[in-house]
CSV table of C-alpha atoms in Angstrom, one decimal:
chain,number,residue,atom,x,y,z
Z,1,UNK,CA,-12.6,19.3,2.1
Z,2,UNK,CA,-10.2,17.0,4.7
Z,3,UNK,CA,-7.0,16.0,3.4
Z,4,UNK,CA,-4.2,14.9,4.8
Z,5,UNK,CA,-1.4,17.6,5.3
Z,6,UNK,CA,1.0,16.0,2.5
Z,7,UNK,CA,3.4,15.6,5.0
Z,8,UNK,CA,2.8,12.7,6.9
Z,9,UNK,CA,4.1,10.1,5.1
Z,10,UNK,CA,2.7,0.4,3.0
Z,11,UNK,CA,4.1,-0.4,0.3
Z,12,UNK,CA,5.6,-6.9,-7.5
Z,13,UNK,CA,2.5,-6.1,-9.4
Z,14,UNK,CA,-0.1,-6.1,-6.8
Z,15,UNK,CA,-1.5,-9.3,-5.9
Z,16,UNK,CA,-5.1,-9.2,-5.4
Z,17,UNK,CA,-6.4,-11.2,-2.6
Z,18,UNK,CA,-10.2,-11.5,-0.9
Z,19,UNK,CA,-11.1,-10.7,2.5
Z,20,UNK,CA,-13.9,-12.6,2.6
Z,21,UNK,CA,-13.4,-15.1,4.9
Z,22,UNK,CA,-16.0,-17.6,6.9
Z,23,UNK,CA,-15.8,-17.5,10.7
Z,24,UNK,CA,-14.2,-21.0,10.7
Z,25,UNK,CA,-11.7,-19.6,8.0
Z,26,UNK,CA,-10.7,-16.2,10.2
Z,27,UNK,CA,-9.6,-18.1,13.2
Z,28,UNK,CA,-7.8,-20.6,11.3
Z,29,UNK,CA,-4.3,-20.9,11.9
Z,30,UNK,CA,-2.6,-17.9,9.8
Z,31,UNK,CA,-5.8,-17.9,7.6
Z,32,UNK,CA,-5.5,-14.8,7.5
Z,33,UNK,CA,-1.8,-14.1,6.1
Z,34,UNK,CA,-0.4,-12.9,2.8
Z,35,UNK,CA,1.7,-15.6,1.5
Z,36,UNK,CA,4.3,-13.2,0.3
Z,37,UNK,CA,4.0,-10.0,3.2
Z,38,UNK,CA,1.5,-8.2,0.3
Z,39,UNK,CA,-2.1,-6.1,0.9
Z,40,UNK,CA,-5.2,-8.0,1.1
Z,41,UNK,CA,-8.4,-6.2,0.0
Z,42,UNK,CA,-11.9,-6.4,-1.6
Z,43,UNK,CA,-12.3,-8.2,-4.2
Z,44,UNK,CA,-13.2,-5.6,-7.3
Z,45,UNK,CA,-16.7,-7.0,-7.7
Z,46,UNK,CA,-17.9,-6.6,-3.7
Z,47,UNK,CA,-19.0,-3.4,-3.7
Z,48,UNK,CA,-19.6,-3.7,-0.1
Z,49,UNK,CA,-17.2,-4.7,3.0
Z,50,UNK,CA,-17.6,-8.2,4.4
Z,51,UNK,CA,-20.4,-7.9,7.5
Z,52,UNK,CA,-16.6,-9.3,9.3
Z,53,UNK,CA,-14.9,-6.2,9.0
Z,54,UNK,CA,-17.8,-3.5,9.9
Z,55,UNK,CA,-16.1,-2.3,13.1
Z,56,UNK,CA,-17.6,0.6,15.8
Z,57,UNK,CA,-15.6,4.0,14.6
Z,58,UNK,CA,-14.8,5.8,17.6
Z,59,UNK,CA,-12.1,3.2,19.2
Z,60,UNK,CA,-10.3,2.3,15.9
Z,61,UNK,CA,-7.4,4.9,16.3
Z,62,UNK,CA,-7.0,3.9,20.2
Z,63,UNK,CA,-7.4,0.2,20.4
Z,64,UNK,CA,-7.2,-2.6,17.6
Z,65,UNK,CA,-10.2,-4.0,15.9
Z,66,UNK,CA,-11.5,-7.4,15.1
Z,67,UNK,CA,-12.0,-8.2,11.6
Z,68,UNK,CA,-11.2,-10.9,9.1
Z,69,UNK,CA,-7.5,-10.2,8.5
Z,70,UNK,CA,-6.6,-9.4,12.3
Z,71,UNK,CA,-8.6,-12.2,14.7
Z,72,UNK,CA,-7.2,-12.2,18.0
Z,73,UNK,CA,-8.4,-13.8,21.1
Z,74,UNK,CA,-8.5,-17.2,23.1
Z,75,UNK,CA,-9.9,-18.5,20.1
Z,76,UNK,CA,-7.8,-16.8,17.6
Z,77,UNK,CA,-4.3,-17.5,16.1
Z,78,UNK,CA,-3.0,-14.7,17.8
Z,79,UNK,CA,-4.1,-14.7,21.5
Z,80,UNK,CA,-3.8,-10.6,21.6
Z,81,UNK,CA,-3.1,-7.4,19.6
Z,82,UNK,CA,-1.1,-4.2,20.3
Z,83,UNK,CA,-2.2,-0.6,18.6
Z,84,UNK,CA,1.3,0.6,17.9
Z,85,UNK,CA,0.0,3.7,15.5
Z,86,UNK,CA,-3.0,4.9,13.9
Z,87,UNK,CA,-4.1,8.1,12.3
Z,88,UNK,CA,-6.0,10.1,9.7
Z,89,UNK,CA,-5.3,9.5,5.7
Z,90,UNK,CA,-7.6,11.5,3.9
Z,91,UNK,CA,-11.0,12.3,3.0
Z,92,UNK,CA,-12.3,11.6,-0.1
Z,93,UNK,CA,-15.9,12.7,-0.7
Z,94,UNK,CA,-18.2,11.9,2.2
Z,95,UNK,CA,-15.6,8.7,3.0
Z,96,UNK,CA,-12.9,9.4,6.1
Z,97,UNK,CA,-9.8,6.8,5.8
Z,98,UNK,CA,-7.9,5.9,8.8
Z,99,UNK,CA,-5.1,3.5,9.2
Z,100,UNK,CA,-3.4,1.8,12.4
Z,101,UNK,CA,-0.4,-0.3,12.9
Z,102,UNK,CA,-1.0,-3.6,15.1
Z,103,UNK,CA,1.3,-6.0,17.3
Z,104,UNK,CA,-0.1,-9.5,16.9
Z,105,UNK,CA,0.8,-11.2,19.8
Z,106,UNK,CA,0.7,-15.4,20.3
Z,107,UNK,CA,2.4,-16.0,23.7
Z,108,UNK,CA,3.7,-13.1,26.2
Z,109,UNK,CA,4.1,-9.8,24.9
Z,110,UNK,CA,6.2,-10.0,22.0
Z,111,UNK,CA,5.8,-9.3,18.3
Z,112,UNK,CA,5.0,-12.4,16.5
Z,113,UNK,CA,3.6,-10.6,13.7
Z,114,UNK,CA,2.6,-7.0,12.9
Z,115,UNK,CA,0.2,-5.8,10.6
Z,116,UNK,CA,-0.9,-2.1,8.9
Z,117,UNK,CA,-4.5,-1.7,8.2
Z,118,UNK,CA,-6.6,0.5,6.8
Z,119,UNK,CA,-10.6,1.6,7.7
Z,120,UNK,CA,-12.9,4.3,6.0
Z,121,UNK,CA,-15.6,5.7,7.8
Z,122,UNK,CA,-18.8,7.8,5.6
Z,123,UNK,CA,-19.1,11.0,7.1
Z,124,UNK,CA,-21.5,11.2,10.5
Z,125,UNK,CA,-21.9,7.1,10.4
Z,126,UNK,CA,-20.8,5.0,13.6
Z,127,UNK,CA,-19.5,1.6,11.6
Z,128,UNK,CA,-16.4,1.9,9.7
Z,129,UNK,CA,-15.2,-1.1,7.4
Z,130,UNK,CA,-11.7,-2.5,6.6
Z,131,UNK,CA,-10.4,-1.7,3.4
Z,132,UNK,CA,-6.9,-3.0,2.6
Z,133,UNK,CA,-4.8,-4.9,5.4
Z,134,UNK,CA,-1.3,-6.7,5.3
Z,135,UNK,CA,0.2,-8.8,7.9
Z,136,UNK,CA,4.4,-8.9,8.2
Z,137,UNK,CA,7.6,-10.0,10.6
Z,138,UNK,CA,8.2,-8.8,13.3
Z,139,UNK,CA,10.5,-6.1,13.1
Z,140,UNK,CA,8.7,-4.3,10.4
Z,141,UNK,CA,8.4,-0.5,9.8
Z,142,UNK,CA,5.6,0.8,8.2
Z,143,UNK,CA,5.1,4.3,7.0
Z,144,UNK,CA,2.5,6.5,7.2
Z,145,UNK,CA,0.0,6.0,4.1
Z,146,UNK,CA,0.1,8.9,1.8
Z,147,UNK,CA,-2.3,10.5,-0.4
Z,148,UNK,CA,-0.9,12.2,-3.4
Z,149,UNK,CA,-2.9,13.5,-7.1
Z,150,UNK,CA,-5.0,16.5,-7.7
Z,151,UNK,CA,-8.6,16.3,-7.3
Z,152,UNK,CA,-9.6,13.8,-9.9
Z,153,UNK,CA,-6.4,11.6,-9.2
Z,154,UNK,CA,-6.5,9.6,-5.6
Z,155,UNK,CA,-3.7,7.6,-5.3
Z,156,UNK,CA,-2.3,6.3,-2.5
Z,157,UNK,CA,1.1,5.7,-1.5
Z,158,UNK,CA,2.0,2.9,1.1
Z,159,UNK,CA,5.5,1.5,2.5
Z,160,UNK,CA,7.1,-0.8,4.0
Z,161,UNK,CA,11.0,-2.0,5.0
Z,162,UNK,CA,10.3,-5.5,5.6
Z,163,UNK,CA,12.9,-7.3,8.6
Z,164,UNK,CA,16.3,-7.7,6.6
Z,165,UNK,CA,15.8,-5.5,3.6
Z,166,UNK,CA,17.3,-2.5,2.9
Z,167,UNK,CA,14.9,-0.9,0.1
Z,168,UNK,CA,11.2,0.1,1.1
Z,169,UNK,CA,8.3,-2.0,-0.6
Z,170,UNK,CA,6.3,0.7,-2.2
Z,171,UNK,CA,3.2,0.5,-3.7
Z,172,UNK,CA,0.5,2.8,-5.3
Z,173,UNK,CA,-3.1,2.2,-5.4
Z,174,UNK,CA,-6.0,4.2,-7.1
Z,175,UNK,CA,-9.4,5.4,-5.7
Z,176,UNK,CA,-12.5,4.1,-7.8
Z,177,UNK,CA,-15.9,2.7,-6.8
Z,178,UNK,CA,-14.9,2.8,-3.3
Z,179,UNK,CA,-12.1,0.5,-3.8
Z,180,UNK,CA,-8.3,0.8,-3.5
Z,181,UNK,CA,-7.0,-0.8,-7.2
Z,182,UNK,CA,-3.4,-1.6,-7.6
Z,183,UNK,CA,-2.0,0.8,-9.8
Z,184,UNK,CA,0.7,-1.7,-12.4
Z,185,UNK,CA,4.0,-0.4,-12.3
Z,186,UNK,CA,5.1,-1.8,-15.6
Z,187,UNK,CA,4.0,0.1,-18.7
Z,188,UNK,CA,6.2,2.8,-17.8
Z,189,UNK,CA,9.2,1.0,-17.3
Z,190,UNK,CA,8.2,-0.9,-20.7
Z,191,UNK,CA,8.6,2.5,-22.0
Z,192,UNK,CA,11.9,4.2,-20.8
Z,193,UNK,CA,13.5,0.9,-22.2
Z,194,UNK,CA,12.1,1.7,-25.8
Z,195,UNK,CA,13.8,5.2,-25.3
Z,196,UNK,CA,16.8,4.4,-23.9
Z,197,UNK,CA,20.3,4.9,-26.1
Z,198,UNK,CA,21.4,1.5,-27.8
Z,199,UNK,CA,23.3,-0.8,-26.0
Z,200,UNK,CA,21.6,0.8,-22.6
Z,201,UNK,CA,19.4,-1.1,-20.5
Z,202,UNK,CA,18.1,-1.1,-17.0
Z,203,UNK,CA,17.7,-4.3,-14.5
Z,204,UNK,CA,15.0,-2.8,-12.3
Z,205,UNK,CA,11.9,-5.2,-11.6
Z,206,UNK,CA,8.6,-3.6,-11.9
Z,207,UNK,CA,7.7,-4.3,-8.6
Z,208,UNK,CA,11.1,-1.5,-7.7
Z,209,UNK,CA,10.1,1.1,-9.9
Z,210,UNK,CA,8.0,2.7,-8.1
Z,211,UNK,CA,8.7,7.0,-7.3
Z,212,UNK,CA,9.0,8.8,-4.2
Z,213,UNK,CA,5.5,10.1,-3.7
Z,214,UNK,CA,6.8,13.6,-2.6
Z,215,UNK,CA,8.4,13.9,-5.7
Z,216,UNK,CA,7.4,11.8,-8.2
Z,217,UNK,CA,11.5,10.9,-9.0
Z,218,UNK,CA,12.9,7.7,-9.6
Z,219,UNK,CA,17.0,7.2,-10.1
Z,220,UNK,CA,17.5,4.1,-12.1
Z,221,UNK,CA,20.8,2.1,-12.4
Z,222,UNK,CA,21.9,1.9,-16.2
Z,223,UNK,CA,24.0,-1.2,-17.5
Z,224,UNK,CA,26.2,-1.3,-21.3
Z,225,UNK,CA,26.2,-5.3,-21.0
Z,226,UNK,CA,26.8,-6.3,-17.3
Z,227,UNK,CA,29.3,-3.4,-16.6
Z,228,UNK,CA,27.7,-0.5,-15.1
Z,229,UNK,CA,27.1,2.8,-17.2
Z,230,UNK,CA,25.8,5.3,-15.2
Z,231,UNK,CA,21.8,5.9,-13.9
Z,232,UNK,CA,18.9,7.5,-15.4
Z,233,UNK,CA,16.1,10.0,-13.3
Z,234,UNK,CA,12.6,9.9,-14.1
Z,235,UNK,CA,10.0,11.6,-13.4
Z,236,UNK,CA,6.7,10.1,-13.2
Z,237,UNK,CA,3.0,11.6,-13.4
Z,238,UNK,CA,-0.5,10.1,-12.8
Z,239,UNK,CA,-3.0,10.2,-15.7
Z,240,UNK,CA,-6.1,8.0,-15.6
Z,241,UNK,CA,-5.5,6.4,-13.3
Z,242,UNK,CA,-1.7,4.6,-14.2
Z,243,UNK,CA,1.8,5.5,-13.7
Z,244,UNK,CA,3.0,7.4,-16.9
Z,245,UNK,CA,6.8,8.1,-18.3
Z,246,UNK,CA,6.8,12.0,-18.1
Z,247,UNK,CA,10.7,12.7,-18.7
Z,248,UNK,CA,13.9,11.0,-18.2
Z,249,UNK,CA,17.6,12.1,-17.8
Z,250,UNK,CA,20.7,10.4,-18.4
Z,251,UNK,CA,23.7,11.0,-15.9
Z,252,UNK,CA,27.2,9.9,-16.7
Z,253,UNK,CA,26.3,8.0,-19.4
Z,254,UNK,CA,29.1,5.6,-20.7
Z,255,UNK,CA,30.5,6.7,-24.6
């Protein structure tokens, strides 16, 4: 079975949002966008793509596609698009997942928006569909999505430094009935705060507590009141689906 190679490596509780959109809708002005630079995908109870985002297979690595979340043209918000990267995910089963990186252009040849999308492809078919898709500033560096788990656990890894930021906007999703579900980020924090010493807490946001995919590792800043008392490392596993609390390690831990 195709995977990908585990080293290539987008990315707040995941906000789910339809990509069901009427003609009139798609080539509205930014009908299209995220209101807070988050992934768009099917909604849980469509188990099939919008008839918008069936796109011909072979270009979609070379040249950028038309579909719901990315309508460019005379017509279109964005008068043209820009393939900046594309590649191979993973296979899962008979499905093939590809993703590419767009420059949404409105006027000349500049960025003024970029987007990372995300198509799967059944084995031997000539139509692939979008999946998840996320438009972003210009100025925006996407990584490569990531595939991480064992054989019963697909989860995928996505991330993003947004224009400005200095932390990358990670976020996990899991692999069920053809659909990429947001994997919530906060029963595990909920957790390591029942276990920490007294007096310790932690002022991470759910949405920030989210591992390093190669290694599962999270270092966590550790507070004694608002004075600063040393970090914590987690490690994190996937079970079922979720993001579980597997072990945690206090270093210099204040008396």
């Amino acid at each position: 079975m195709k995977r990908n190679t585990w080293a290539n490596t987008l990315a707040a509780v995941m906000m789910m949002a339809t990509l069901l959109a009427s003609p009139a809708q798609a080539h509205g002005k930014h009908a299209a966008e995220p209101e807070k630079a988050e992934w768009l995908q099917r909604p849980l109870d469509q188990a099939q793509a919008n008839p918008q985002d069936q796109v011909v297979f072979a270009p979609i690595q070379s040249e950028c596609m038309q579909t719901s979340a990315t309508p460019f043209g005379p017509q279109a918000d964005w008068k043209a698009c820009q393939l900046v990267n594309s590649g191979f995910v993973a296979t899962i089963g008979l499905q093939d997942f590809y993703y590419a990186d767009y420059c949404l252009v409105k006027t000349g040849n500049a960025c003024a928006q970029q987007a990372q999308v995300m198509f799967r492809n059944r084995a031997y078919r000539p139509e692939a569909f979008l999946d998840l898709a996320r438009i972003d500033p210009p100025g925006t560096t996407y990584e490569s999505p990531l595939l991480i788990g064992g054989q019963d656990e697909n989860v995928l890894s996505t991330a993003v430094l947004l224009p400005g930021k200095s932390q990358l906007q990670r976020r996990y999703f899991r692999y069920e009935g053809e659909r990429w579900i947001p994997i919530d980020g906060k029963a595990w924090l909920q957790e390591l705060r029942k276990q920490l010493p007294h007096g310790l807490s932690t002022r991470v946001s759910p949405k920030d507590a989210l591992p390093d995919p190669r290694t599962m590792m999270l270092r966590l800043p550790l507070y004694r009141g608002v004075a600063r008392a040393g970090s914590v490392d987690v490690r994190l596993a996937v079970a079922s689906g979720q993001m579980e609390m597997a072990e945690f390690k206090l270093i210099r831990s204040a008396k």
